[in-house]
């Protein structure tokens, strides 16, 4: 296990989830620190884990080998510029999980030649089943890549991107993705109730089917189109349902939806990122 002091800035949903993931993975509590603007939120952490906390971000960063920035994109510039002097002195690896904030913007705020990994996790990280894409700038060393993976792997799977521009596509696919699947589950559940199934049964059957389908697809050696064909018998019930979805233009709608998310990700990067 890689050792080094990790300072976490921002203890909201994602920050707390990374912290508990690292602790569950056996990362030494003595090597973890956390800061947040809210003393109440920090108390929630110290009630569970005896980690060093402070409302002073600069204090928490002192002596850290890794700094994880888990604040909202709109406050990232303020947080990063305040930490620039400390980071310039210590040269830790900086991991940012903020949506839309590029490594270029972070470099402008944190100072030149800082090793930065930008990561895009998603909400299933809250239950340890996240999917995160990572991009490293040119100053990140091999061992620092391993540390970044260790931090994000604590809450799910990780993949590396060679081009940072692909982060907008990742945002559209896995960042926003849970909501698309929630919507589909919501609609299936609603129809199930309308067809007469009791509410709790409708929910359980819908969710277990979604879970089972995802598990099957992850474990299969064939693509999802093949899996779908395998369960779609000619003249059967599934064929009827799939035909209705396709005739209504589902594939075009999904494509439009993902591209709209990708465009919004690019717009947000401009809004919060470039200074
Ligand atoms: N949630 C997701 O599914 C998800 C997915 C991918 C990426 N992300 C990224 O992860 C980051 C965190 O998201 P989140 O959902 O965890 O947000 P969150 O729950 O709002 O957490 C951010 C935390 O940072 C605190 N904070 C605000 N200003 C601060 C400052 N100057 N110094 C220290 N802490 C400060 C916030 O306090 P206040 O609430 O009092 O302002 C809050 O506790 C965001 O950049 C987001 O883009 C989130």
Tab-separated table of C-alpha atoms and ligand atoms in Angstrom:
chain	number	residue	atom	x	y	z
A	1	UNK	CA	0.000	0.000	0.000
A	2	UNK	CA	1.280	3.451	-0.957
A	3	UNK	CA	1.823	5.680	2.065
A	4	UNK	CA	1.808	9.461	2.147
A	5	UNK	CA	-0.249	12.139	3.805
A	6	UNK	CA	-3.483	12.910	1.979
A	7	UNK	CA	-5.210	16.255	2.595
A	8	UNK	CA	-8.820	16.451	1.538
A	9	UNK	CA	-10.243	19.911	0.851
A	10	UNK	CA	-14.064	19.926	0.918
A	11	UNK	CA	-15.964	17.354	2.952
A	12	UNK	CA	-19.328	17.281	1.192
A	13	UNK	CA	-20.826	14.197	-0.463
A	14	UNK	CA	-17.794	13.262	-2.517
A	15	UNK	CA	-15.136	14.287	-0.015
A	16	UNK	CA	-16.714	12.231	2.780
A	17	UNK	CA	-17.159	9.305	0.452
A	18	UNK	CA	-13.472	9.367	-0.620
A	19	UNK	CA	-12.398	9.596	3.001
A	20	UNK	CA	-14.535	6.654	4.139
A	21	UNK	CA	-13.488	4.666	1.059
A	22	UNK	CA	-9.793	5.165	1.837
A	23	UNK	CA	-10.306	4.222	5.491
A	24	UNK	CA	-12.334	1.133	4.506
A	25	UNK	CA	-9.458	0.205	2.169
A	26	UNK	CA	-7.104	0.259	5.151
A	27	UNK	CA	-5.447	3.632	4.515
A	28	UNK	CA	-3.858	4.860	7.741
A	29	UNK	CA	-6.074	7.369	9.568
A	30	UNK	CA	-2.920	9.115	10.822
A	31	UNK	CA	-2.105	9.961	7.211
A	32	UNK	CA	-5.465	11.497	6.397
A	33	UNK	CA	-6.554	15.106	7.035
A	34	UNK	CA	-9.628	17.014	6.004
A	35	UNK	CA	-10.805	20.591	5.776
A	36	UNK	CA	-14.128	22.217	5.022
A	37	UNK	CA	-15.614	25.686	5.302
A	38	UNK	CA	-18.176	24.254	7.743
A	39	UNK	CA	-17.076	23.232	11.247
A	40	UNK	CA	-20.349	21.259	11.600
A	41	UNK	CA	-19.524	19.151	8.581
A	42	UNK	CA	-16.061	18.456	9.990
A	43	UNK	CA	-17.649	17.357	13.260
A	44	UNK	CA	-19.618	14.746	11.284
A	45	UNK	CA	-16.261	13.389	10.139
A	46	UNK	CA	-14.483	13.426	13.493
A	47	UNK	CA	-17.510	11.753	15.112
A	48	UNK	CA	-16.824	8.784	12.840
A	49	UNK	CA	-13.054	8.897	12.254
A	50	UNK	CA	-10.281	10.415	14.379
A	51	UNK	CA	-8.674	12.315	11.490
A	52	UNK	CA	-7.064	15.731	11.814
A	53	UNK	CA	-9.518	18.390	10.584
A	54	UNK	CA	-9.552	22.170	10.257
A	55	UNK	CA	-11.573	24.932	8.642
A	56	UNK	CA	-8.223	26.341	7.487
A	57	UNK	CA	-7.389	24.751	4.117
A	58	UNK	CA	-3.776	25.986	4.172
A	59	UNK	CA	-3.137	24.390	7.553
A	60	UNK	CA	-4.469	21.023	6.355
A	61	UNK	CA	-2.316	21.118	3.218
A	62	UNK	CA	0.923	21.659	5.160
A	63	UNK	CA	3.146	18.570	4.922
A	64	UNK	CA	0.712	16.731	2.627
A	65	UNK	CA	1.995	14.542	-0.225
A	66	UNK	CA	-1.399	14.526	-1.915
A	67	UNK	CA	-4.045	17.261	-1.924
A	68	UNK	CA	-7.540	16.264	-3.047
A	69	UNK	CA	-9.702	19.205	-4.095
A	70	UNK	CA	-13.338	18.176	-3.599
A	71	UNK	CA	-15.058	21.565	-3.574
A	72	UNK	CA	-17.680	22.764	-6.072
A	73	UNK	CA	-16.403	24.142	-9.399
A	74	UNK	CA	-17.660	27.653	-8.602
A	75	UNK	CA	-15.380	28.007	-5.553
A	76	UNK	CA	-12.387	26.168	-7.012
A	77	UNK	CA	-10.577	29.300	-8.206
A	78	UNK	CA	-10.712	30.909	-4.742
A	79	UNK	CA	-9.679	27.693	-2.990
A	80	UNK	CA	-6.821	26.968	-5.425
A	81	UNK	CA	-5.372	30.489	-5.447
A	82	UNK	CA	-5.400	30.543	-1.628
A	83	UNK	CA	-3.435	27.272	-1.587
A	84	UNK	CA	-0.977	28.273	-4.340
A	85	UNK	CA	1.846	29.408	-2.035
A	86	UNK	CA	1.733	26.263	0.133
A	87	UNK	CA	1.514	24.003	-2.914
A	88	UNK	CA	4.359	25.829	-4.643
A	89	UNK	CA	6.591	25.188	-1.604
A	90	UNK	CA	5.711	21.523	-1.064
A	91	UNK	CA	4.971	20.272	-4.593
A	92	UNK	CA	2.354	17.645	-3.622
A	93	UNK	CA	0.269	15.767	-6.156
A	94	UNK	CA	-3.007	17.663	-6.578
A	95	UNK	CA	-6.113	15.664	-7.473
A	96	UNK	CA	-9.178	17.651	-8.489
A	97	UNK	CA	-12.578	16.004	-8.802
A	98	UNK	CA	-14.387	19.213	-9.790
A	99	UNK	CA	-16.537	18.847	-12.883
A	100	UNK	CA	-15.413	20.973	-15.807
A	101	UNK	CA	-12.289	22.493	-14.272
A	102	UNK	CA	-9.346	21.815	-16.594
A	103	UNK	CA	-5.760	21.097	-15.537
A	104	UNK	CA	-4.834	24.274	-17.430
A	105	UNK	CA	-7.107	26.404	-15.224
A	106	UNK	CA	-5.819	24.632	-12.116
A	107	UNK	CA	-2.209	25.278	-13.199
A	108	UNK	CA	-2.982	28.964	-13.648
A	109	UNK	CA	-4.392	29.149	-10.122
A	110	UNK	CA	-1.978	26.793	-8.325
A	111	UNK	CA	1.212	27.870	-10.069
A	112	UNK	CA	3.516	26.420	-12.741
A	113	UNK	CA	4.699	22.808	-12.934
A	114	UNK	CA	2.322	21.447	-10.297
A	115	UNK	CA	1.544	17.733	-10.750
A	116	UNK	CA	-2.220	17.611	-11.301
A	117	UNK	CA	-4.601	14.715	-11.844
A	118	UNK	CA	-8.109	15.656	-12.880
A	119	UNK	CA	-10.708	13.035	-12.075
A	120	UNK	CA	-14.361	12.715	-12.944
A	121	UNK	CA	-16.109	10.349	-10.507
A	122	UNK	CA	-19.855	9.718	-10.322
A	123	UNK	CA	-22.492	9.349	-7.595
A	124	UNK	CA	-22.425	5.520	-7.323
A	125	UNK	CA	-19.070	6.242	-5.626
A	126	UNK	CA	-21.275	6.895	-2.578
A	127	UNK	CA	-21.954	3.140	-2.433
A	128	UNK	CA	-18.461	2.082	-3.529
A	129	UNK	CA	-19.545	1.370	-7.128
A	130	UNK	CA	-18.374	4.534	-8.861
A	131	UNK	CA	-16.677	4.889	-12.221
A	132	UNK	CA	-14.000	7.563	-12.488
A	133	UNK	CA	-11.954	8.737	-15.452
A	134	UNK	CA	-8.563	10.283	-14.695
A	135	UNK	CA	-6.263	12.549	-16.666
A	136	UNK	CA	-2.720	13.441	-15.594
A	137	UNK	CA	-0.815	16.539	-16.690
A	138	UNK	CA	2.808	16.296	-17.822
A	139	UNK	CA	4.243	16.865	-14.326
A	140	UNK	CA	2.668	13.756	-12.780
A	141	UNK	CA	5.194	10.972	-12.005
A	142	UNK	CA	4.401	7.261	-12.296
A	143	UNK	CA	4.128	6.793	-8.538
A	144	UNK	CA	1.759	9.756	-8.298
A	145	UNK	CA	-0.472	8.127	-10.937
A	146	UNK	CA	-0.632	5.071	-8.681
A	147	UNK	CA	-1.593	7.264	-5.728
A	148	UNK	CA	-4.350	8.966	-7.744
A	149	UNK	CA	-5.686	5.554	-8.733
A	150	UNK	CA	-5.571	4.369	-5.139
A	151	UNK	CA	-7.618	7.385	-3.989
A	152	UNK	CA	-10.315	6.998	-6.653
A	153	UNK	CA	-10.316	3.176	-6.615
A	154	UNK	CA	-11.378	3.387	-2.977
A	155	UNK	CA	-14.864	4.242	-4.299
A	156	UNK	CA	-15.091	2.325	-7.580
A	157	UNK	CA	-13.298	1.581	-10.824
A	158	UNK	CA	-10.854	3.914	-12.544
A	159	UNK	CA	-9.802	4.450	-16.155
A	160	UNK	CA	-7.128	6.777	-17.573
A	161	UNK	CA	-7.672	9.207	-20.435
A	162	UNK	CA	-4.856	10.280	-22.786
A	163	UNK	CA	-6.685	13.420	-23.880
A	164	UNK	CA	-8.279	15.806	-21.432
A	165	UNK	CA	-10.910	16.956	-23.958
A	166	UNK	CA	-12.508	13.506	-23.584
A	167	UNK	CA	-13.524	14.500	-20.031
A	168	UNK	CA	-16.627	16.208	-21.477
A	169	UNK	CA	-17.701	12.913	-23.065
A	170	UNK	CA	-16.972	11.098	-19.786
A	171	UNK	CA	-19.129	13.649	-17.974
A	172	UNK	CA	-21.959	12.924	-20.428
A	173	UNK	CA	-21.568	9.134	-20.117
A	174	UNK	CA	-20.659	8.230	-16.536
A	175	UNK	CA	-20.862	11.581	-14.720
A	176	UNK	CA	-24.472	12.272	-15.677
A	177	UNK	CA	-25.167	8.630	-16.581
A	178	UNK	CA	-26.659	7.458	-13.274
A	179	UNK	CA	-29.563	9.889	-13.824
A	180	UNK	CA	-30.406	8.373	-17.223
A	181	UNK	CA	-30.634	4.910	-15.696
A	182	UNK	CA	-32.614	6.259	-12.717
A	183	UNK	CA	-35.069	7.791	-15.199
A	184	UNK	CA	-35.482	4.521	-17.068
A	185	UNK	CA	-36.014	2.652	-13.791
A	186	UNK	CA	-38.528	5.290	-12.678
A	187	UNK	CA	-40.506	4.865	-15.924
A	188	UNK	CA	-40.420	1.054	-15.842
A	189	UNK	CA	-41.558	1.106	-12.203
A	190	UNK	CA	-44.399	3.520	-13.035
A	191	UNK	CA	-45.677	1.270	-15.859
A	192	UNK	CA	-45.394	-1.775	-13.609
A	193	UNK	CA	-47.663	-0.070	-11.063
A	194	UNK	CA	-50.097	0.974	-13.794
A	195	UNK	CA	-50.249	-2.652	-14.926
A	196	UNK	CA	-51.405	-3.612	-11.443
A	197	UNK	CA	-48.262	-4.705	-9.612
A	198	UNK	CA	-48.084	-3.631	-5.963
A	199	UNK	CA	-45.740	-0.625	-5.509
A	200	UNK	CA	-43.076	-2.487	-3.493
A	201	UNK	CA	-43.031	-5.403	-5.920
A	202	UNK	CA	-42.830	-3.058	-8.912
A	203	UNK	CA	-39.830	-1.323	-7.342
A	204	UNK	CA	-38.025	-4.505	-6.351
A	205	UNK	CA	-38.508	-6.203	-9.719
A	206	UNK	CA	-37.397	-3.073	-11.595
A	207	UNK	CA	-34.267	-2.446	-9.542
A	208	UNK	CA	-33.158	-6.077	-9.403
A	209	UNK	CA	-33.657	-6.340	-13.180
A	210	UNK	CA	-31.523	-3.231	-13.770
A	211	UNK	CA	-28.859	-4.561	-11.388
A	212	UNK	CA	-28.943	-8.032	-12.952
A	213	UNK	CA	-28.714	-6.639	-16.489
A	214	UNK	CA	-25.715	-4.447	-15.586
A	215	UNK	CA	-24.004	-7.367	-13.791
A	216	UNK	CA	-24.632	-9.655	-16.739
A	217	UNK	CA	-23.282	-7.082	-19.208
A	218	UNK	CA	-20.181	-6.484	-17.084
A	219	UNK	CA	-19.448	-10.206	-16.864
A	220	UNK	CA	-20.310	-11.081	-20.473
A	221	UNK	CA	-17.732	-11.656	-23.184
A	222	UNK	CA	-20.086	-10.246	-25.832
A	223	UNK	CA	-21.357	-6.674	-26.387
A	224	UNK	CA	-24.679	-5.349	-25.104
A	225	UNK	CA	-26.350	-5.506	-28.547
A	226	UNK	CA	-25.617	-9.267	-28.641
A	227	UNK	CA	-26.967	-9.712	-25.110
A	228	UNK	CA	-30.128	-7.875	-26.131
A	229	UNK	CA	-30.554	-10.042	-29.238
A	230	UNK	CA	-30.078	-13.153	-27.112
A	231	UNK	CA	-33.058	-12.247	-24.922
A	232	UNK	CA	-35.250	-11.025	-27.814
A	233	UNK	CA	-37.021	-14.033	-29.310
A	234	UNK	CA	-38.743	-13.577	-32.635
A	235	UNK	CA	-42.442	-12.925	-32.120
A	236	UNK	CA	-41.985	-12.651	-28.342
A	237	UNK	CA	-42.823	-10.018	-25.745
A	238	UNK	CA	-39.374	-8.382	-25.603
A	239	UNK	CA	-39.397	-7.906	-29.376
A	240	UNK	CA	-42.705	-6.011	-29.093
A	241	UNK	CA	-41.361	-3.684	-26.424
A	242	UNK	CA	-38.046	-3.050	-28.203
A	243	UNK	CA	-39.905	-2.275	-31.450
A	244	UNK	CA	-42.010	0.377	-29.698
A	245	UNK	CA	-38.861	1.973	-28.221
A	246	UNK	CA	-37.018	1.946	-31.542
A	247	UNK	CA	-39.992	3.205	-33.576
A	248	UNK	CA	-40.253	6.131	-31.130
A	249	UNK	CA	-36.640	7.048	-32.004
A	250	UNK	CA	-35.027	6.063	-28.697
A	251	UNK	CA	-31.514	5.698	-30.133
A	252	UNK	CA	-31.605	9.204	-31.659
A	253	UNK	CA	-33.004	10.665	-28.424
A	254	UNK	CA	-30.272	9.052	-26.304
A	255	UNK	CA	-27.622	10.330	-28.706
A	256	UNK	CA	-29.056	13.865	-28.553
A	257	UNK	CA	-29.255	13.726	-24.757
A	258	UNK	CA	-25.624	12.676	-24.310
A	259	UNK	CA	-24.388	15.299	-26.760
A	260	UNK	CA	-26.400	17.977	-24.904
A	261	UNK	CA	-24.669	16.910	-21.659
A	262	UNK	CA	-21.279	17.012	-23.387
A	263	UNK	CA	-21.952	20.550	-24.709
A	264	UNK	CA	-23.051	21.713	-21.247
A	265	UNK	CA	-19.868	20.295	-19.758
A	266	UNK	CA	-17.832	22.335	-22.274
A	267	UNK	CA	-19.862	25.475	-21.448
A	268	UNK	CA	-19.404	24.996	-17.689
A	269	UNK	CA	-15.656	24.575	-18.169
A	270	UNK	CA	-15.602	28.003	-19.836
A	271	UNK	CA	-17.840	29.545	-17.181
A	272	UNK	CA	-15.951	28.376	-14.082
A	273	UNK	CA	-12.572	27.529	-15.504
A	274	UNK	CA	-10.879	30.064	-17.703
A	275	UNK	CA	-9.722	33.075	-15.793
B	1	LIG	N1	-21.637	14.539	-6.399
B	1	LIG	C1	-21.305	13.946	-7.554
B	1	LIG	O1	-21.928	13.040	-8.045
B	1	LIG	C2	-20.066	14.384	-8.294
B	1	LIG	C3	-19.664	13.658	-9.412
B	1	LIG	C4	-18.506	14.041	-10.076
B	1	LIG	C5	-17.779	15.131	-9.620
B	1	LIG	N2	-18.220	15.819	-8.548
B	1	LIG	C6	-17.449	16.978	-8.129
B	1	LIG	O2	-17.059	16.810	-6.798
B	1	LIG	C7	-16.966	18.084	-6.174
B	1	LIG	C8	-17.690	18.025	-4.851
B	1	LIG	O3	-19.041	17.690	-5.098
B	1	LIG	P1	-20.010	17.329	-3.895
B	1	LIG	O4	-21.226	16.770	-4.492
B	1	LIG	O5	-19.251	16.571	-2.843
B	1	LIG	O6	-20.283	18.832	-3.359
B	1	LIG	P2	-20.654	19.277	-1.883
B	1	LIG	O7	-21.432	18.214	-1.201
B	1	LIG	O8	-21.232	20.649	-1.989
B	1	LIG	O9	-19.223	19.358	-1.163
B	1	LIG	C9	-18.347	20.464	-1.258
B	1	LIG	C10	-17.930	20.824	0.142
B	1	LIG	O10	-16.940	21.859	0.086
B	1	LIG	C11	-17.288	22.850	1.052
B	1	LIG	N3	-16.654	24.128	0.738
B	1	LIG	C12	-17.182	25.206	0.097
B	1	LIG	N4	-16.266	26.194	0.039
B	1	LIG	C13	-15.138	25.721	0.629
B	1	LIG	C14	-13.870	26.278	0.887
B	1	LIG	N5	-13.546	27.521	0.515
B	1	LIG	N6	-12.957	25.536	1.541
B	1	LIG	C15	-13.269	24.270	1.962
B	1	LIG	N7	-14.466	23.680	1.741
B	1	LIG	C16	-15.393	24.415	1.094
B	1	LIG	C17	-18.791	22.893	0.975
B	1	LIG	O11	-19.350	23.605	2.040
B	1	LIG	P3	-20.746	24.406	1.775
B	1	LIG	O12	-21.749	23.364	1.358
B	1	LIG	O13	-21.054	25.035	3.090
B	1	LIG	O14	-20.484	25.396	0.671
B	1	LIG	C18	-19.107	21.396	0.972
B	1	LIG	O15	-19.050	20.851	2.268
B	1	LIG	C19	-17.578	19.099	-7.130
B	1	LIG	O16	-16.566	19.864	-7.738
B	1	LIG	C20	-18.267	18.262	-8.170
B	1	LIG	O17	-18.186	18.850	-9.462
B	1	LIG	C21	-19.333	15.472	-7.860
